[in-house]
PDB file of C-alpha atoms in Angstrom:
ATOM      1  CA  MET A  14     -11.525 -35.197  -0.653  1.00 36.00           C
ATOM      2  CA  ILE A  15      -9.570 -34.357  -3.812  1.00 36.00           C
ATOM      3  CA  PRO A  16     -10.766 -36.330  -6.863  1.00 36.00           C
ATOM      4  CA  LYS A  17      -8.337 -38.409  -8.890  1.00 43.00           C
ATOM      5  CA  ALA A  18      -6.673 -36.627 -11.774  1.00 40.00           C
ATOM      6  CA  ASP A  19      -7.777 -37.379 -15.315  1.00 43.00           C
ATOM      7  CA  PRO A  20      -4.711 -38.885 -17.085  1.00 43.00           C
ATOM      8  CA  ARG A  21      -5.729 -37.595 -20.520  1.00 43.00           C
ATOM      9  CA  PRO A  22      -3.870 -34.565 -21.960  1.00 47.00           C
ATOM     10  CA  ARG A  23      -5.940 -31.470 -21.418  1.00 53.00           C
ATOM     11  CA  GLN A  24      -6.322 -28.021 -22.833  1.00 55.00           C
ATOM     12  CA  GLY A  25      -7.481 -26.517 -19.573  1.00 54.00           C
ATOM     13  CA  GLY A  26     -10.052 -23.762 -19.428  1.00 55.00           C
ATOM     14  CA  ASP A  27     -13.353 -22.475 -18.160  1.00 53.00           C
ATOM     15  CA  GLY A  28     -16.831 -22.614 -19.639  1.00 64.00           C
ATOM     16  CA  ALA A  29     -16.068 -19.663 -21.921  1.00 75.00           C
ATOM     17  CA  GLY A  30     -13.129 -21.430 -23.560  1.00 80.00           C
ATOM     18  CA  VAL A  31     -10.442 -19.445 -21.742  1.00 85.00           C
ATOM     19  CA  ARG A  32      -7.379 -21.561 -21.030  1.00 88.00           C
ATOM     20  CA  VAL A  33      -6.485 -21.515 -17.344  1.00 91.00           C
ATOM     21  CA  GLY A  34      -3.149 -22.126 -15.656  1.00 93.00           C
ATOM     22  CA  CYS A  35      -1.784 -21.385 -12.217  1.00 95.00           C
ATOM     23  CA  ASN A  36       1.405 -20.296 -10.473  1.00 95.00           C
ATOM     24  CA  THR A  37       2.896 -21.321  -7.130  1.00 96.00           C
ATOM     25  CA  GLN A  38       5.692 -19.545  -5.295  1.00 95.00           C
ATOM     26  CA  LEU A  39       7.449 -21.979  -3.009  1.00 97.00           C
ATOM     27  CA  ASN A  40       8.588 -20.621   0.324  1.00 96.00           C
ATOM     28  CA  ARG A  41       9.844 -22.022   3.622  1.00 95.00           C
ATOM     29  CA  LEU A  42       6.306 -22.603   4.914  1.00 95.00           C
ATOM     30  CA  ASN A  43       4.752 -24.334   1.917  1.00 96.00           C
ATOM     31  CA  TYR A  44       7.395 -26.307   0.013  1.00 96.00           C
ATOM     32  CA  ARG A  45       6.720 -29.471   2.011  1.00 95.00           C
ATOM     33  CA  GLU A  46       3.094 -29.237   0.841  1.00 96.00           C
ATOM     34  CA  LEU A  47       4.099 -29.641  -2.798  1.00 96.00           C
ATOM     35  CA  ASP A  48       2.721 -33.202  -3.024  1.00 95.00           C
ATOM     36  CA  TYR A  49      -0.664 -31.949  -1.810  1.00 96.00           C
ATOM     37  CA  LEU A  50      -0.525 -28.997  -4.209  1.00 96.00           C
ATOM     38  CA  THR A  51       0.167 -31.439  -7.033  1.00 97.00           C
ATOM     39  CA  ASP A  52      -2.957 -33.371  -6.041  1.00 96.00           C
ATOM     40  CA  LEU A  53      -4.905 -30.130  -6.154  1.00 95.00           C
ATOM     41  CA  VAL A  54      -3.528 -28.943  -9.495  1.00 95.00           C
ATOM     42  CA  THR A  55      -3.969 -32.254 -11.300  1.00 95.00           C
ATOM     43  CA  SER A  56      -7.566 -32.524 -10.103  1.00 94.00           C
ATOM     44  CA  ARG A  57      -8.519 -29.241 -11.804  1.00 92.00           C
ATOM     45  CA  PRO A  58      -9.028 -28.453 -15.519  1.00 92.00           C
ATOM     46  CA  LEU A  59      -5.714 -26.613 -15.854  1.00 92.00           C
ATOM     47  CA  TYR A  60      -3.439 -26.702 -18.884  1.00 93.00           C
ATOM     48  CA  GLY A  61      -0.280 -25.710 -16.984  1.00 95.00           C
ATOM     49  CA  TRP A  62       1.365 -24.911 -13.682  1.00 96.00           C
ATOM     50  CA  GLN A  63       4.417 -22.732 -13.107  1.00 96.00           C
ATOM     51  CA  VAL A  64       6.411 -23.436  -9.967  1.00 97.00           C
ATOM     52  CA  GLN A  65       8.994 -20.915  -8.834  1.00 96.00           C
ATOM     53  CA  LEU A  66      10.912 -19.939  -5.718  1.00 96.00           C
ATOM     54  CA  MET A  67       9.751 -17.021  -3.613  1.00 95.00           C
ATOM     55  CA  VAL A  68      12.268 -14.194  -3.520  1.00 94.00           C
ATOM     56  CA  PRO A  69      12.265 -11.654  -0.650  1.00 92.00           C
ATOM     57  CA  MET A  70      11.172  -8.571  -2.591  1.00 89.00           C
ATOM     58  CA  GLY A  71       8.490  -6.060  -1.617  1.00 87.00           C
ATOM     59  CA  ARG A  72       6.311  -7.287   1.243  1.00 87.00           C
ATOM     60  CA  ALA A  73       8.183 -10.605   1.246  1.00 89.00           C
ATOM     61  CA  ALA A  74      11.372  -8.701   2.146  1.00 88.00           C
ATOM     62  CA  ASP A  75      10.029  -8.435   5.705  1.00 88.00           C
ATOM     63  CA  ALA A  76       8.576 -11.958   5.932  1.00 90.00           C
ATOM     64  CA  GLU A  77      11.478 -13.790   7.541  1.00 92.00           C
ATOM     65  CA  GLU A  78       9.407 -16.920   8.120  1.00 94.00           C
ATOM     66  CA  LEU A  79       9.046 -17.325   4.328  1.00 95.00           C
ATOM     67  CA  TRP A  80      12.691 -16.935   3.312  1.00 95.00           C
ATOM     68  CA  LEU A  81      14.293 -19.981   1.762  1.00 96.00           C
ATOM     69  CA  GLN A  82      17.834 -20.981   2.612  1.00 97.00           C
ATOM     70  CA  PRO A  83      20.082 -22.201  -0.227  1.00 97.00           C
ATOM     71  CA  TYR A  84      20.355 -25.646   1.359  1.00 96.00           C
ATOM     72  CA  ASP A  85      16.549 -25.987   1.238  1.00 96.00           C
ATOM     73  CA  LEU A  86      16.988 -26.766  -2.462  1.00 96.00           C
ATOM     74  CA  LEU A  87      18.358 -30.177  -1.471  1.00 95.00           C
ATOM     75  CA  GLU A  88      14.812 -31.038  -0.442  1.00 94.00           C
ATOM     76  CA  ILE A  89      12.847 -28.770  -2.769  1.00 96.00           C
ATOM     77  CA  MET A  90      14.289 -29.964  -6.079  1.00 96.00           C
ATOM     78  CA  PRO A  91      13.368 -33.652  -5.668  1.00 95.00           C
ATOM     79  CA  ARG A  92       9.861 -32.561  -4.686  1.00 96.00           C
ATOM     80  CA  ILE A  93       9.491 -30.450  -7.847  1.00 96.00           C
ATOM     81  CA  ALA A  94      10.852 -33.342  -9.911  1.00 96.00           C
ATOM     82  CA  ARG A  95       8.205 -35.677  -8.461  1.00 96.00           C
ATOM     83  CA  ALA A  96       5.560 -33.064  -9.215  1.00 96.00           C
ATOM     84  CA  ARG A  97       6.762 -32.878 -12.845  1.00 96.00           C
ATOM     85  CA  GLN A  98       6.443 -36.650 -13.232  1.00 96.00           C
ATOM     86  CA  ARG A  99       2.945 -36.668 -11.779  1.00 96.00           C
ATOM     87  CA  CYS A 100       1.861 -33.699 -13.873  1.00 96.00           C
ATOM     88  CA  ASP A 101       3.144 -35.398 -17.028  1.00 95.00           C
ATOM     89  CA  GLU A 102       0.990 -38.418 -16.184  1.00 95.00           C
ATOM     90  CA  ALA A 103      -2.025 -36.171 -15.603  1.00 95.00           C
ATOM     91  CA  GLY A 104      -1.560 -34.110 -18.769  1.00 94.00           C
ATOM     92  CA  VAL A 105      -0.728 -30.865 -16.964  1.00 95.00           C
ATOM     93  CA  ALA A 106       2.349 -28.999 -18.188  1.00 95.00           C
ATOM     94  CA  LEU A 107       4.516 -28.150 -15.181  1.00 96.00           C
ATOM     95  CA  TRP A 108       6.891 -25.307 -15.994  1.00 93.00           C
ATOM     96  CA  PRO A 109       9.813 -24.646 -13.630  1.00 94.00           C
ATOM     97  CA  GLY A 110      10.306 -20.924 -13.127  1.00 92.00           C
ATOM     98  CA  ASN A 111      13.615 -19.470 -14.268  1.00 92.00           C
ATOM     99  CA  ASN A 112      14.851 -19.309 -10.678  1.00 94.00           C
ATOM    100  CA  VAL A 113      14.325 -23.053 -10.128  1.00 95.00           C
ATOM    101  CA  GLY A 114      17.670 -24.694 -10.730  1.00 86.00           C
ATOM    102  CA  TYR A 115      20.266 -25.363 -11.724  1.00 92.00           C
ATOM    103  CA  PHE A 116      22.083 -28.325 -13.325  1.00 94.00           C
ATOM    104  CA  GLY A 117      21.554 -30.820 -10.572  1.00 92.00           C
ATOM    105  CA  PRO A 118      20.395 -34.387 -11.285  1.00 94.00           C
ATOM    106  CA  PHE A 119      16.865 -33.226 -12.191  1.00 95.00           C
ATOM    107  CA  GLU A 120      17.720 -30.528 -14.747  1.00 94.00           C
ATOM    108  CA  ALA A 121      16.817 -32.623 -17.806  1.00 93.00           C
ATOM    109  CA  LEU A 122      13.639 -33.937 -16.175  1.00 94.00           C
ATOM    110  CA  LEU A 123      12.413 -30.473 -15.189  1.00 93.00           C
ATOM    111  CA  ARG A 124      13.287 -28.603 -18.378  1.00 92.00           C
ATOM    112  CA  GLY A 125      12.894 -31.373 -20.918  1.00 88.00           C
ATOM    113  CA  GLY A 126      10.238 -30.239 -23.374  1.00 86.00           C
ATOM    114  CA  ARG A 127      10.185 -26.798 -21.774  1.00 87.00           C
ATOM    115  CA  MET A 128      13.387 -25.224 -23.102  1.00 83.00           C
ATOM    116  CA  PRO A 129      14.717 -25.649 -26.655  1.00 83.00           C
ATOM    117  CA  GLN A 130      18.041 -26.930 -25.298  1.00 86.00           C
ATOM    118  CA  GLY A 131      16.402 -29.037 -22.579  1.00 85.00           C
ATOM    119  CA  HIS A 132      18.276 -27.166 -19.840  1.00 90.00           C
ATOM    120  CA  SER A 133      18.642 -23.693 -18.397  1.00 91.00           C
ATOM    121  CA  THR A 134      20.484 -21.160 -20.518  1.00 90.00           C
ATOM    122  CA  GLY A 135      20.459 -18.322 -18.019  1.00 90.00           C
ATOM    123  CA  CYS A 136      18.214 -15.341 -17.456  1.00 90.00           C
ATOM    124  CA  GLY A 137      15.753 -14.619 -20.267  1.00 91.00           C
ATOM    125  CA  GLY A 138      15.172 -11.025 -19.183  1.00 91.00           C
ATOM    126  CA  GLY A 139      16.048  -8.764 -22.109  1.00 90.00           C
ATOM    127  CA  VAL A 140      16.684 -11.813 -24.284  1.00 92.00           C
ATOM    128  CA  PHE A 141      13.185 -13.064 -25.028  1.00 88.00           C
ATOM    129  CA  THR A 142      11.112 -11.326 -22.352  1.00 92.00           C
ATOM    130  CA  MET A 143      10.302  -7.764 -21.386  1.00 94.00           C
ATOM    131  CA  GLY A 144       8.653  -6.236 -18.338  1.00 95.00           C
ATOM    132  CA  ILE A 145       6.472  -3.124 -18.440  1.00 95.00           C
ATOM    133  CA  GLU A 146       5.777  -1.346 -15.161  1.00 94.00           C
ATOM    134  CA  ALA A 147       2.495   0.412 -14.429  1.00 93.00           C
ATOM    135  CA  ASP A 148       4.026   3.828 -15.153  1.00 94.00           C
ATOM    136  CA  GLY A 149       5.515   2.709 -18.486  1.00 95.00           C
ATOM    137  CA  GLY A 150       8.986   1.790 -17.272  1.00 96.00           C
ATOM    138  CA  ILE A 151      10.648  -0.915 -19.408  1.00 96.00           C
ATOM    139  CA  LYS A 152      12.920  -3.614 -18.011  1.00 95.00           C
ATOM    140  CA  GLY A 153      14.044  -7.062 -19.089  1.00 93.00           C
ATOM    141  CA  CYS A 154      11.661  -9.007 -16.847  1.00 92.00           C
ATOM    142  CA  SER A 155       8.583  -8.024 -14.870  1.00 90.00           C
ATOM    143  CA  ALA A 156      10.043  -9.646 -11.733  1.00 89.00           C
ATOM    144  CA  MET A 157      13.121  -7.414 -11.660  1.00 89.00           C
ATOM    145  CA  ALA A 158      13.372  -4.476  -9.300  1.00 88.00           C
ATOM    146  CA  THR A 159      12.781  -0.970 -10.608  1.00 89.00           C
ATOM    147  CA  GLU A 160      16.051   0.538  -9.411  1.00 86.00           C
ATOM    148  CA  GLY A 161      18.902  -0.405 -11.705  1.00 89.00           C
ATOM    149  CA  PHE A 162      16.834  -2.425 -14.175  1.00 93.00           C
ATOM    150  CA  VAL A 163      14.443   0.023 -15.862  1.00 95.00           C
ATOM    151  CA  GLY A 164      16.073   1.142 -19.103  1.00 95.00           C
ATOM    152  CA  GLY A 165      13.584   3.816 -20.140  1.00 95.00           C
ATOM    153  CA  ASN A 166       9.926   4.718 -20.276  1.00 96.00           C
ATOM    154  CA  VAL A 167       7.493   4.271 -23.161  1.00 95.00           C
ATOM    155  CA  ARG A 168       6.152   7.750 -22.476  1.00 95.00           C
ATOM    156  CA  ASP A 169       9.500   9.157 -23.574  1.00 94.00           C
ATOM    157  CA  THR A 170      11.051   6.567 -25.905  1.00 94.00           C
ATOM    158  CA  PRO A 171       9.615   3.951 -28.285  1.00 95.00           C
ATOM    159  CA  ILE A 172       9.900   0.388 -26.952  1.00 94.00           C
ATOM    160  CA  ARG A 173      12.175  -0.657 -29.838  1.00 95.00           C
ATOM    161  CA  GLY A 174      14.654   2.067 -28.957  1.00 95.00           C
ATOM    162  CA  ILE A 175      14.748   1.044 -25.303  1.00 96.00           C
ATOM    163  CA  TRP A 176      15.107  -2.641 -26.202  1.00 95.00           C
ATOM    164  CA  GLU A 177      17.940  -2.061 -28.655  1.00 94.00           C
ATOM    165  CA  THR A 178      19.991   0.550 -26.778  1.00 95.00           C
ATOM    166  CA  ALA A 179      19.348   0.485 -23.016  1.00 95.00           C
ATOM    167  CA  PRO A 180      22.227  -1.192 -21.109  1.00 94.00           C
ATOM    168  CA  GLU A 181      19.708  -2.354 -18.499  1.00 94.00           C
ATOM    169  CA  LEU A 182      18.091  -4.592 -21.120  1.00 93.00           C
ATOM    170  CA  LYS A 183      21.184  -5.509 -23.148  1.00 93.00           C
ATOM    171  CA  PHE A 184      23.448  -6.942 -20.456  1.00 91.00           C
ATOM    172  CA  THR A 185      21.870 -10.403 -20.538  1.00 91.00           C
ATOM    173  CA  ARG A 186      22.072 -10.528 -24.357  1.00 92.00           C
ATOM    174  CA  GLU A 187      25.703  -9.431 -24.252  1.00 93.00           C
ATOM    175  CA  PHE A 188      26.689 -11.693 -21.379  1.00 92.00           C
ATOM    176  CA  ASP A 189      30.193 -11.202 -20.009  1.00 93.00           C
ATOM    177  CA  ARG A 190      31.513 -14.013 -17.823  1.00 94.00           C
ATOM    178  CA  GLY A 191      33.667 -11.447 -16.078  1.00 94.00           C
ATOM    179  CA  THR A 192      30.559 -10.092 -14.353  1.00 95.00           C
ATOM    180  CA  LEU A 193      30.149 -13.331 -12.389  1.00 96.00           C
ATOM    181  CA  TRP A 194      31.471 -13.410  -8.844  1.00 97.00           C
ATOM    182  CA  GLY A 195      31.473 -15.608  -5.750  1.00 96.00           C
ATOM    183  CA  LEU A 196      30.942 -19.322  -6.302  1.00 96.00           C
ATOM    184  CA  CYS A 197      29.304 -18.709  -9.693  1.00 96.00           C
ATOM    185  CA  ALA A 198      32.525 -17.248 -11.125  1.00 96.00           C
ATOM    186  CA  ASP A 199      34.342 -20.596 -11.003  1.00 95.00           C
ATOM    187  CA  CYS A 200      31.391 -22.892 -11.651  1.00 96.00           C
ATOM    188  CA  TYR A 201      31.622 -25.560 -14.346  1.00 95.00           C
ATOM    189  CA  TYR A 202      28.318 -24.329 -15.812  1.00 96.00           C
ATOM    190  CA  ALA A 203      29.155 -20.616 -15.647  1.00 95.00           C
ATOM    191  CA  THR A 204      29.015 -19.833 -19.369  1.00 95.00           C
ATOM    192  CA  VAL A 205      25.744 -21.759 -19.826  1.00 95.00           C
ATOM    193  CA  CYS A 206      23.853 -20.896 -16.647  1.00 94.00           C
ATOM    194  CA  LYS A 207      25.228 -17.316 -16.359  1.00 95.00           C
ATOM    195  CA  SER A 208      24.281 -17.418 -12.636  1.00 95.00           C
ATOM    196  CA  GLY A 209      20.654 -18.112 -13.501  1.00 94.00           C
ATOM    197  CA  CYS A 210      17.883 -15.709 -12.583  1.00 94.00           C
ATOM    198  CA  VAL A 211      19.098 -12.099 -12.387  1.00 94.00           C
ATOM    199  CA  TRP A 212      16.084 -11.102 -10.288  1.00 92.00           C
ATOM    200  CA  THR A 213      16.880 -13.725  -7.656  1.00 94.00           C
ATOM    201  CA  ALA A 214      20.612 -13.045  -7.445  1.00 94.00           C
ATOM    202  CA  SER A 215      20.305  -9.252  -7.353  1.00 93.00           C
ATOM    203  CA  THR A 216      17.458  -9.334  -4.838  1.00 93.00           C
ATOM    204  CA  LEU A 217      19.341 -11.552  -2.412  1.00 95.00           C
ATOM    205  CA  LEU A 218      22.903 -10.244  -2.610  1.00 95.00           C
ATOM    206  CA  GLY A 219      22.492  -6.741  -4.015  1.00 92.00           C
ATOM    207  CA  ARG A 220      23.906  -7.431  -7.473  1.00 92.00           C
ATOM    208  CA  ALA A 221      23.610 -10.058 -10.173  1.00 93.00           C
ATOM    209  CA  GLY A 222      26.281 -12.615 -11.013  1.00 95.00           C
ATOM    210  CA  ASN A 223      26.187 -14.874  -7.957  1.00 97.00           C
ATOM    211  CA  ASN A 224      23.095 -16.958  -7.207  1.00 97.00           C
ATOM    212  CA  PRO A 225      22.952 -19.023  -4.009  1.00 97.00           C
ATOM    213  CA  TYR A 226      19.623 -20.651  -4.952  1.00 97.00           C
ATOM    214  CA  CYS A 227      21.294 -23.373  -7.018  1.00 97.00           C
ATOM    215  CA  HIS A 228      20.868 -27.142  -6.654  1.00 96.00           C
ATOM    216  CA  HIS A 229      24.237 -27.965  -8.260  1.00 96.00           C
ATOM    217  CA  ARG A 230      25.942 -25.537  -5.898  1.00 96.00           C
ATOM    218  CA  ALA A 231      24.209 -26.982  -2.843  1.00 96.00           C
ATOM    219  CA  LEU A 232      25.211 -30.513  -3.853  1.00 95.00           C
ATOM    220  CA  GLU A 233      28.823 -29.516  -4.520  1.00 95.00           C
ATOM    221  CA  LEU A 234      29.069 -27.884  -1.103  1.00 95.00           C
ATOM    222  CA  LEU A 235      27.452 -30.830   0.628  1.00 94.00           C
ATOM    223  CA  ALA A 236      29.952 -33.186  -1.010  1.00 92.00           C
ATOM    224  CA  VAL A 237      32.691 -31.458   1.019  1.00 93.00           C
ATOM    225  CA  GLY A 238      30.614 -31.252   4.195  1.00 94.00           C
ATOM    226  CA  LYS A 239      29.432 -27.654   3.770  1.00 95.00           C
ATOM    227  CA  ARG A 240      26.254 -25.709   3.111  1.00 96.00           C
ATOM    228  CA  GLU A 241      25.360 -22.077   2.443  1.00 97.00           C
ATOM    229  CA  ARG A 242      23.233 -19.875   4.674  1.00 97.00           C
ATOM    230  CA  LEU A 243      21.813 -16.418   3.956  1.00 96.00           C
ATOM    231  CA  HIS A 244      22.318 -13.869   6.726  1.00 95.00           C
ATOM    232  CA  HIS A 245      20.059 -10.835   6.772  1.00 93.00           C
ATOM    233  CA  VAL A 246      22.317  -7.776   6.896  1.00 93.00           C
ATOM    234  CA  GLU A 247      20.061  -4.894   5.800  1.00 90.00           C
ATOM    235  CA  VAL A 248      16.305  -4.362   6.054  1.00 90.00           C
ATOM    236  CA  ALA A 249      14.198  -3.200   3.135  1.00 86.00           C
ATOM    237  CA  PRO A 250      13.606   0.583   3.186  1.00 85.00           C
ATOM    238  CA  GLY A 251       9.867   0.234   2.525  1.00 82.00           C
ATOM    239  CA  GLU A 252       9.830   1.585  -1.015  1.00 80.00           C
ATOM    240  CA  ARG A 253       8.040   0.212  -4.085  1.00 77.00           C
ATOM    241  CA  ARG A 254       9.402  -3.204  -5.150  1.00 78.00           C
ATOM    242  CA  ASP A 255      12.269  -2.812  -2.710  1.00 82.00           C
ATOM    243  CA  THR A 256      14.621  -5.440  -1.378  1.00 87.00           C
ATOM    244  CA  ALA A 257      16.424  -6.371   1.771  1.00 89.00           C
ATOM    245  CA  LEU A 258      20.090  -7.384   1.630  1.00 93.00           C
ATOM    246  CA  PHE A 259      21.625 -10.733   2.499  1.00 95.00           C
ATOM    247  CA  GLU A 260      25.105 -12.145   2.736  1.00 96.00           C
ATOM    248  CA  ALA A 261      25.800 -15.765   1.774  1.00 96.00           C
ATOM    249  CA  ARG A 262      28.083 -17.532   4.220  1.00 97.00           C
ATOM    250  CA  ILE A 263      29.403 -21.075   4.097  1.00 97.00           C
ATOM    251  CA  GLU A 264      29.087 -23.242   7.196  1.00 96.00           C
ATOM    252  CA  ASP A 265      29.461 -26.878   8.185  1.00 95.00           C
ATOM    253  CA  ALA A 266      26.559 -29.065   7.104  1.00 92.00           C
ATOM    254  CA  PRO A 267      24.894 -31.375   9.645  1.00 90.00           C
ATOM    255  CA  GLN A 268      26.749 -34.684   9.797  1.00 83.00           C
ATOM    256  CA  ALA A 269      23.552 -36.588   9.020  1.00 80.00           C
ATOM    257  CA  TRP A 270      23.293 -34.698   5.707  1.00 77.00           C
ATOM    258  CA  VAL A 271      26.878 -35.498   4.793  1.00 73.00           C
ATOM    259  CA  GLN A 272      26.295 -39.210   5.393  1.00 68.00           C
ATOM    260  CA  GLY A 273      23.149 -39.313   3.251  1.00 68.00           C
ATOM    261  CA  LEU A 274      21.882 -36.622   0.914  1.00 60.00           C
ATOM    262  CA  PRO A 275      18.341 -35.668   1.959  1.00 53.00           C
ATOM    263  CA  GLU A 276      15.662 -36.595  -0.571  1.00 54.00           C
ATOM    264  CA  GLN A 277      17.889 -36.862  -3.646  1.00 53.00           C
ATOM    265  CA  ARG A 278      15.553 -39.324  -5.336  1.00 48.00           C
ATOM    266  CA  VAL A 279      12.196 -39.018  -7.082  1.00 47.00           C
TER     267      VAL A 279
END
C-alpha cells in the first residue's frame, strides 16, 4: 500500500543530502497509469518529477506497442494536468518535458511557474541547452539525433566556437517561420511555439517544423470531426540513436469523440 503524500513543500534527497528527482516517459502502455505513478512519486522524498512523451528513437523505434498516436494527447494532457495539481498539493515540482504540449486548455496550468513566460516558447535546444555526446559531439539538446544535429566536436573545436557558429545549434536561436510546414505552418501559435520540440518532430516525420504531438492541434482537428494518425513508412536502420520514419495522415474521428471530447477536464 502506498503511503499518503506529505503536503509540506520538500527539498527531496537521500541521507547524504543529495537532492533526488525522477523522470517518466509516457508511452501507449503506461499513460493510463499516470494517476498511480503520481501516488508513487508524491509518496517519496523527491523534489521534482519530469514527465515527457516517449519518442520512437533508438530501441523505441522498433517498439510499435509503445508508440503514441497524436490523438492520444486528448487523453494524456488532462491526466498530466491532474498530476500537476496533485504534485503542487504534495510539494513536488512537476515539470512538463518540452515535448508535452502545446497551447491547449492546460498550457498555463502545466507551465505556470516553470517557464518565465508561463507557456511554451519553442525548442530550447541551442537556445539555453546543449547536448554533449559520449565522443564529444556537440548538439543543441541531448535528446536530438546525431545525424543532422551535431555541429562539431570538442576534440577539434572549442565549445564556444561550436555554439556561436555551427548552423546545427543556431537554427533555433535564429528561428525562421518559413521553415515550418504541414499544419504547424498555418497555426495561430506558430511564431511562439515554433512547432515545439525539434527532437520529437524530426524523429517522427524526418525533419523539424511540423509536430503532430500537439494538444491544440488535436483539439482543432477534433472540432471538425478529424484526428491525426501516424503511419509507419520506414523502419529504423539499426544504427546508433537512429529513427524510424512516419507519415501523419488525417482521418475521421470516432463519432463518440466528436459528440464529447474525451477527458477534457481535470
